[in-house]
Amino acid sequence: MPTEDSVLMTGEVVEVLPSTTFRVRIDSQHTILAYMSGRMRKAKIRIILGDRVDLEVSPYDLTRGRIVYRYK
């Protein structure tokens, strides 16, 4: 569930980086640097290359986001 002022986007993981950081290509073909939310880390959800994910992105910085959901 996005917070009050965040924007929810959908994309695909195109690169896996260290410390649970990912490059995600959103549907408008832009690339966003994203990290996993704490709840996903706590539940030990694994994200691999090619996964479809939901992102929360701040309207102030559209180049960074937080992954909040992984599609099966």
Short mmCIF file of C-alpha atoms in Angstrom, two decimals:
data_model
loop_
_atom_site.label_atom_id
_atom_site.label_comp_id
_atom_site.label_asym_id
_atom_site.label_seq_id
_atom_site.Cartn_x
_atom_site.Cartn_y
_atom_site.Cartn_z
CA MET A 1 0.00 0.00 0.00
CA PRO A 2 1.63 3.28 -1.04
CA THR A 3 2.06 6.07 1.47
CA GLU A 4 0.15 9.33 1.12
CA ASP A 5 2.51 11.16 -1.21
CA SER A 6 4.13 8.29 -3.14
CA VAL A 7 3.36 7.09 -6.66
CA LEU A 8 2.80 3.39 -7.36
CA MET A 9 4.49 2.05 -10.52
CA THR A 10 5.01 -1.38 -12.08
CA GLY A 11 8.23 -2.55 -13.71
CA GLU A 12 10.68 -5.37 -14.43
CA VAL A 13 14.02 -6.02 -12.74
CA VAL A 14 16.82 -5.60 -15.29
CA GLU A 15 19.90 -5.64 -13.02
CA VAL A 16 20.65 -7.02 -9.56
CA LEU A 17 23.09 -4.92 -7.50
CA PRO A 18 24.66 -5.50 -4.05
CA SER A 19 22.80 -5.06 -0.74
CA THR A 20 19.26 -5.71 -2.03
CA THR A 21 19.39 -2.92 -4.62
CA PHE A 22 17.97 -3.34 -8.13
CA ARG A 23 17.64 -1.48 -11.41
CA VAL A 24 14.02 -1.62 -12.50
CA ARG A 25 12.69 -0.64 -15.93
CA ILE A 26 9.20 0.76 -15.49
CA ASP A 27 6.53 0.46 -18.17
CA SER A 28 7.41 3.87 -19.64
CA GLN A 29 10.95 2.54 -20.41
CA HIS A 30 12.66 4.67 -17.72
CA THR A 31 15.12 3.01 -15.33
CA ILE A 32 14.79 3.44 -11.56
CA LEU A 33 17.22 2.47 -8.81
CA ALA A 34 15.14 0.60 -6.21
CA TYR A 35 15.65 -1.17 -2.91
CA MET A 36 13.57 -3.82 -1.14
CA SER A 37 11.17 -2.76 1.58
CA GLY A 38 11.88 -3.93 5.11
CA ARG A 39 8.77 -6.11 5.22
CA MET A 40 9.99 -8.02 2.13
CA ARG A 41 13.43 -8.49 3.71
CA LYS A 42 11.85 -9.73 6.91
CA ALA A 43 9.71 -12.26 5.00
CA LYS A 44 12.84 -13.35 3.07
CA ILE A 45 11.25 -12.77 -0.34
CA ARG A 46 13.77 -13.28 -3.14
CA ILE A 47 13.83 -11.05 -6.22
CA ILE A 48 15.69 -12.23 -9.31
CA LEU A 49 16.37 -10.87 -12.78
CA GLY A 50 13.20 -10.57 -14.86
CA ASP A 51 10.71 -10.40 -11.98
CA ARG A 52 7.71 -8.05 -12.23
CA VAL A 53 7.51 -5.76 -9.20
CA ASP A 54 5.49 -2.86 -7.80
CA LEU A 55 7.42 0.24 -6.77
CA GLU A 56 6.69 3.20 -4.55
CA VAL A 57 8.33 6.30 -5.99
CA SER A 58 8.47 9.73 -4.37
CA PRO A 59 7.09 12.54 -6.53
CA TYR A 60 10.17 14.60 -5.59
CA ASP A 61 12.79 12.13 -6.90
CA LEU A 62 11.55 9.91 -9.73
CA THR A 63 14.89 8.11 -10.11
CA ARG A 64 14.73 6.15 -6.83
CA GLY A 65 12.09 3.89 -5.40
CA ARG A 66 11.18 1.11 -2.99
CA ILE A 67 10.00 -2.34 -4.09
CA VAL A 68 6.83 -3.24 -2.20
CA TYR A 69 5.46 -6.27 -4.07
CA ARG A 70 6.79 -9.09 -6.28
CA TYR A 71 4.40 -10.73 -8.76
CA LYS A 72 4.39 -14.51 -8.91
#
